[in-house]
GROMACS .gro file of C-alpha atoms in nm:
model
  214
    1UNK     CA    1   0.679 -10.013   7.858
    2UNK     CA    2   0.771  -9.982   8.208
    3UNK     CA    3   1.129 -10.042   8.297
    4UNK     CA    4   1.166 -10.309   8.528
    5UNK     CA    5   1.297 -10.154   8.923
    6UNK     CA    6   1.321 -10.462   9.099
    7UNK     CA    7   1.709 -10.434   9.077
    8UNK     CA    8   1.686 -10.189   9.320
    9UNK     CA    9   1.542 -10.374   9.596
   10UNK     CA   10   1.773 -10.754   9.545
   11UNK     CA   11   1.856 -10.836   9.878
   12UNK     CA   12   2.219 -10.766   9.952
   13UNK     CA   13   2.255 -10.406   9.732
   14UNK     CA   14   2.296 -10.103   9.893
   15UNK     CA   15   1.918 -10.043   9.804
   16UNK     CA   16   1.815 -10.297  10.033
   17UNK     CA   17   1.965 -10.167  10.321
   18UNK     CA   18   1.801  -9.811  10.293
   19UNK     CA   19   1.384  -9.876  10.463
   20UNK     CA   20   1.300  -9.585  10.197
   21UNK     CA   21   1.373  -9.794   9.878
   22UNK     CA   22   0.983  -9.920   9.789
   23UNK     CA   23   0.879  -9.574   9.796
   24UNK     CA   24   1.194  -9.462   9.577
   25UNK     CA   25   1.099  -9.723   9.319
   26UNK     CA   26   0.697  -9.621   9.304
   27UNK     CA   27   0.871  -9.306   9.229
   28UNK     CA   28   1.050  -9.425   8.936
   29UNK     CA   29   0.802  -9.575   8.808
   30UNK     CA   30   0.529  -9.314   8.818
   31UNK     CA   31   0.803  -9.031   8.677
   32UNK     CA   32   0.902  -9.330   8.385
   33UNK     CA   33   0.731  -9.105   8.107
   34UNK     CA   34   0.894  -8.763   8.208
   35UNK     CA   35   1.204  -8.913   8.255
   36UNK     CA   36   1.181  -9.034   7.944
   37UNK     CA   37   1.058  -8.719   7.773
   38UNK     CA   38   1.408  -8.569   7.939
   39UNK     CA   39   1.650  -8.831   7.788
   40UNK     CA   40   1.492  -8.744   7.414
   41UNK     CA   41   1.554  -8.370   7.507
   42UNK     CA   42   1.926  -8.430   7.669
   43UNK     CA   43   1.971  -8.646   7.358
   44UNK     CA   44   1.822  -8.353   7.096
   45UNK     CA   45   1.801  -8.438   6.667
   46UNK     CA   46   2.113  -8.631   6.695
   47UNK     CA   47   2.069  -8.947   6.941
   48UNK     CA   48   2.398  -9.014   7.033
   49UNK     CA   49   2.396  -9.426   6.925
   50UNK     CA   50   2.187  -9.646   6.713
   51UNK     CA   51   1.917  -9.768   6.976
   52UNK     CA   52   2.045  -9.552   7.247
   53UNK     CA   53   1.732  -9.370   7.347
   54UNK     CA   54   1.491  -9.640   7.241
   55UNK     CA   55   1.697  -9.889   7.494
   56UNK     CA   56   1.662  -9.846   7.838
   57UNK     CA   57   2.035  -9.793   7.981
   58UNK     CA   58   2.011  -9.476   8.026
   59UNK     CA   59   1.761  -9.452   8.190
   60UNK     CA   60   1.827  -9.725   8.453
   61UNK     CA   61   2.181  -9.475   8.464
   62UNK     CA   62   1.971  -9.208   8.539
   63UNK     CA   63   1.759  -9.388   8.801
   64UNK     CA   64   2.072  -9.539   8.975
   65UNK     CA   65   2.214  -9.170   9.008
   66UNK     CA   66   1.895  -9.041   9.174
   67UNK     CA   67   1.863  -9.271   9.435
   68UNK     CA   68   2.227  -9.199   9.489
   69UNK     CA   69   2.134  -8.861   9.535
   70UNK     CA   70   1.825  -8.880   9.706
   71UNK     CA   71   1.922  -9.102  10.026
   72UNK     CA   72   2.165  -8.818  10.108
   73UNK     CA   73   1.926  -8.494   9.993
   74UNK     CA   74   1.586  -8.464  10.058
   75UNK     CA   75   1.383  -8.242   9.794
   76UNK     CA   76   1.068  -8.049   9.828
   77UNK     CA   77   0.882  -8.039   9.518
   78UNK     CA   78   0.817  -8.193   9.147
   79UNK     CA   79   1.041  -7.926   9.014
   80UNK     CA   80   1.345  -7.972   9.248
   81UNK     CA   81   1.321  -8.354   9.149
   82UNK     CA   82   1.283  -8.276   8.769
   83UNK     CA   83   1.603  -8.001   8.804
   84UNK     CA   84   1.796  -8.269   8.976
   85UNK     CA   85   1.717  -8.507   8.774
   86UNK     CA   86   1.831  -8.300   8.446
   87UNK     CA   87   2.189  -8.264   8.638
   88UNK     CA   88   2.170  -8.618   8.697
   89UNK     CA   89   2.121  -8.700   8.354
   90UNK     CA   90   2.349  -8.495   8.175
   91UNK     CA   91   2.654  -8.687   8.401
   92UNK     CA   92   2.512  -9.004   8.287
   93UNK     CA   93   2.539  -8.948   7.891
   94UNK     CA   94   2.875  -8.776   7.901
   95UNK     CA   95   2.993  -9.054   8.093
   96UNK     CA   96   2.839  -9.323   7.834
   97UNK     CA   97   3.071  -9.105   7.592
   98UNK     CA   98   3.352  -9.135   7.761
   99UNK     CA   99   3.343  -9.552   7.794
  100UNK     CA  100   3.288  -9.533   7.444
  101UNK     CA  101   3.549  -9.300   7.363
  102UNK     CA  102   3.797  -9.529   7.538
  103UNK     CA  103   3.703  -9.856   7.407
  104UNK     CA  104   3.704  -9.746   7.059
  105UNK     CA  105   4.023  -9.590   7.134
  106UNK     CA  106   4.202  -9.946   7.264
  107UNK     CA  107   3.920 -10.226   7.189
  108UNK     CA  108   4.090 -10.421   7.448
  109UNK     CA  109   4.016 -10.228   7.705
  110UNK     CA  110   3.810 -10.435   7.963
  111UNK     CA  111   3.527 -10.191   7.969
  112UNK     CA  112   3.182 -10.317   7.936
  113UNK     CA  113   2.952 -10.115   7.714
  114UNK     CA  114   2.611 -10.017   7.840
  115UNK     CA  115   2.334 -10.305   7.728
  116UNK     CA  116   1.970 -10.270   7.622
  117UNK     CA  117   1.697 -10.405   7.772
  118UNK     CA  118   1.716 -10.713   7.564
  119UNK     CA  119   2.100 -10.785   7.695
  120UNK     CA  120   2.274 -10.679   7.360
  121UNK     CA  121   2.579 -10.457   7.409
  122UNK     CA  122   2.505 -10.105   7.236
  123UNK     CA  123   2.696 -10.036   6.968
  124UNK     CA  124   2.892  -9.695   6.799
  125UNK     CA  125   2.667  -9.748   6.508
  126UNK     CA  126   2.513  -9.368   6.396
  127UNK     CA  127   2.158  -9.352   6.276
  128UNK     CA  128   2.241  -9.233   5.945
  129UNK     CA  129   2.557  -9.129   5.744
  130UNK     CA  130   2.501  -8.742   5.829
  131UNK     CA  131   2.554  -8.762   6.197
  132UNK     CA  132   2.905  -8.853   6.214
  133UNK     CA  133   3.175  -8.892   6.496
  134UNK     CA  134   3.209  -8.474   6.474
  135UNK     CA  135   2.825  -8.431   6.535
  136UNK     CA  136   2.898  -8.669   6.857
  137UNK     CA  137   3.227  -8.405   6.954
  138UNK     CA  138   3.012  -8.098   6.918
  139UNK     CA  139   2.707  -8.312   7.111
  140UNK     CA  140   2.971  -8.369   7.383
  141UNK     CA  141   3.106  -7.987   7.395
  142UNK     CA  142   2.797  -7.855   7.473
  143UNK     CA  143   2.648  -8.091   7.779
  144UNK     CA  144   3.031  -8.002   7.883
  145UNK     CA  145   3.032  -7.605   7.871
  146UNK     CA  146   2.695  -7.614   8.063
  147UNK     CA  147   2.873  -7.747   8.361
  148UNK     CA  148   3.100  -7.398   8.264
  149UNK     CA  149   2.861  -7.170   8.240
  150UNK     CA  150   2.876  -6.869   8.553
  151UNK     CA  151   2.712  -6.855   8.840
  152UNK     CA  152   2.360  -7.020   8.783
  153UNK     CA  153   2.307  -6.985   8.413
  154UNK     CA  154   2.374  -7.334   8.379
  155UNK     CA  155   2.124  -7.458   8.638
  156UNK     CA  156   1.894  -7.182   8.464
  157UNK     CA  157   1.976  -7.320   8.109
  158UNK     CA  158   1.933  -7.693   8.230
  159UNK     CA  159   1.592  -7.622   8.414
  160UNK     CA  160   1.453  -7.467   8.079
  161UNK     CA  161   1.588  -7.646   7.765
  162UNK     CA  162   1.626  -8.014   7.975
  163UNK     CA  163   1.356  -8.069   8.200
  164UNK     CA  164   1.131  -7.801   8.030
  165UNK     CA  165   1.026  -7.607   8.351
  166UNK     CA  166   0.808  -7.255   8.285
  167UNK     CA  167   0.949  -6.929   8.337
  168UNK     CA  168   0.788  -6.926   8.616
  169UNK     CA  169   0.912  -7.177   8.823
  170UNK     CA  170   1.292  -7.086   8.696
  171UNK     CA  171   1.187  -6.706   8.811
  172UNK     CA  172   1.034  -6.860   9.173
  173UNK     CA  173   1.356  -7.083   9.278
  174UNK     CA  174   1.613  -6.783   9.215
  175UNK     CA  175   1.394  -6.454   9.275
  176UNK     CA  176   1.095  -6.604   9.561
  177UNK     CA  177   1.061  -6.284   9.681
  178UNK     CA  178   0.987  -6.086   9.372
  179UNK     CA  179   0.601  -6.055   9.227
  180UNK     CA  180   0.539  -6.355   8.949
  181UNK     CA  181   0.550  -6.106   8.678
  182UNK     CA  182   0.915  -6.017   8.767
  183UNK     CA  183   0.999  -6.378   8.819
  184UNK     CA  184   0.870  -6.423   8.460
  185UNK     CA  185   1.057  -6.164   8.318
  186UNK     CA  186   1.371  -6.225   8.493
  187UNK     CA  187   1.372  -6.555   8.436
  188UNK     CA  188   1.330  -6.511   8.079
  189UNK     CA  189   1.596  -6.289   8.052
  190UNK     CA  190   1.842  -6.498   8.256
  191UNK     CA  191   1.735  -6.800   8.005
  192UNK     CA  192   1.872  -6.639   7.649
  193UNK     CA  193   2.143  -6.499   7.853
  194UNK     CA  194   2.244  -6.836   7.948
  195UNK     CA  195   2.188  -6.949   7.530
  196UNK     CA  196   2.379  -6.637   7.434
  197UNK     CA  197   2.705  -6.756   7.620
  198UNK     CA  198   2.652  -7.117   7.468
  199UNK     CA  199   2.647  -6.948   7.114
  200UNK     CA  200   2.923  -6.729   7.196
  201UNK     CA  201   3.191  -7.000   7.339
  202UNK     CA  202   3.106  -7.274   7.122
  203UNK     CA  203   3.088  -7.108   6.791
  204UNK     CA  204   3.104  -7.349   6.500
  205UNK     CA  205   3.107  -7.629   6.801
  206UNK     CA  206   2.738  -7.566   6.866
  207UNK     CA  207   2.575  -7.849   6.778
  208UNK     CA  208   2.311  -7.731   6.494
  209UNK     CA  209   2.007  -7.919   6.654
  210UNK     CA  210   2.031  -7.555   6.878
  211UNK     CA  211   1.943  -7.353   6.743
  212UNK     CA  212   1.677  -7.454   6.499
  213UNK     CA  213   1.514  -7.498   6.869
  214UNK     CA  214   1.558  -7.170   6.987
   0.00000   0.00000   0.00000
């Protein structure tokens, strides 16, 4: 099912002032399936909250973030676009979790929780009893730690783990003057080092599914 992106061109809205908005709308429609896969990768086997993946709320939030970024920066390749999408998706999901935490801490706060595609407010119901608030905390720590990785390791990890970039694509970005074989070897070593840094820094706070996916 395609997500309606017509909200991007409503008269009076920011995007309506941008002549490139129709092209952006088409870009979102063409890449929707890939962006949904990116979301599934980011959520991991712990799906955050019931209905979150299946709803369009994360995708719409990601689209708006991408619009704001692409209105200021130009990209030269599809891999660069999905690298940017991985970064913005991480921020979008962490903002959603922050909103949930605020709402749960004080339900009287005037915070509008995200709505699903049917207009219903998303709840904090977990998918099954084995996935608790502690799992959510670990998930949150995991993505916060990615941001704190030294040097380019955070971006390398997002490119491989979330955006599913090949080692060749990663190597080409960070070692453009090396041979293809050396680019691949370097990228694989860099990704494994990033994984080790996460494992060492998170310890028992590391989500179990991450180790299973390695």
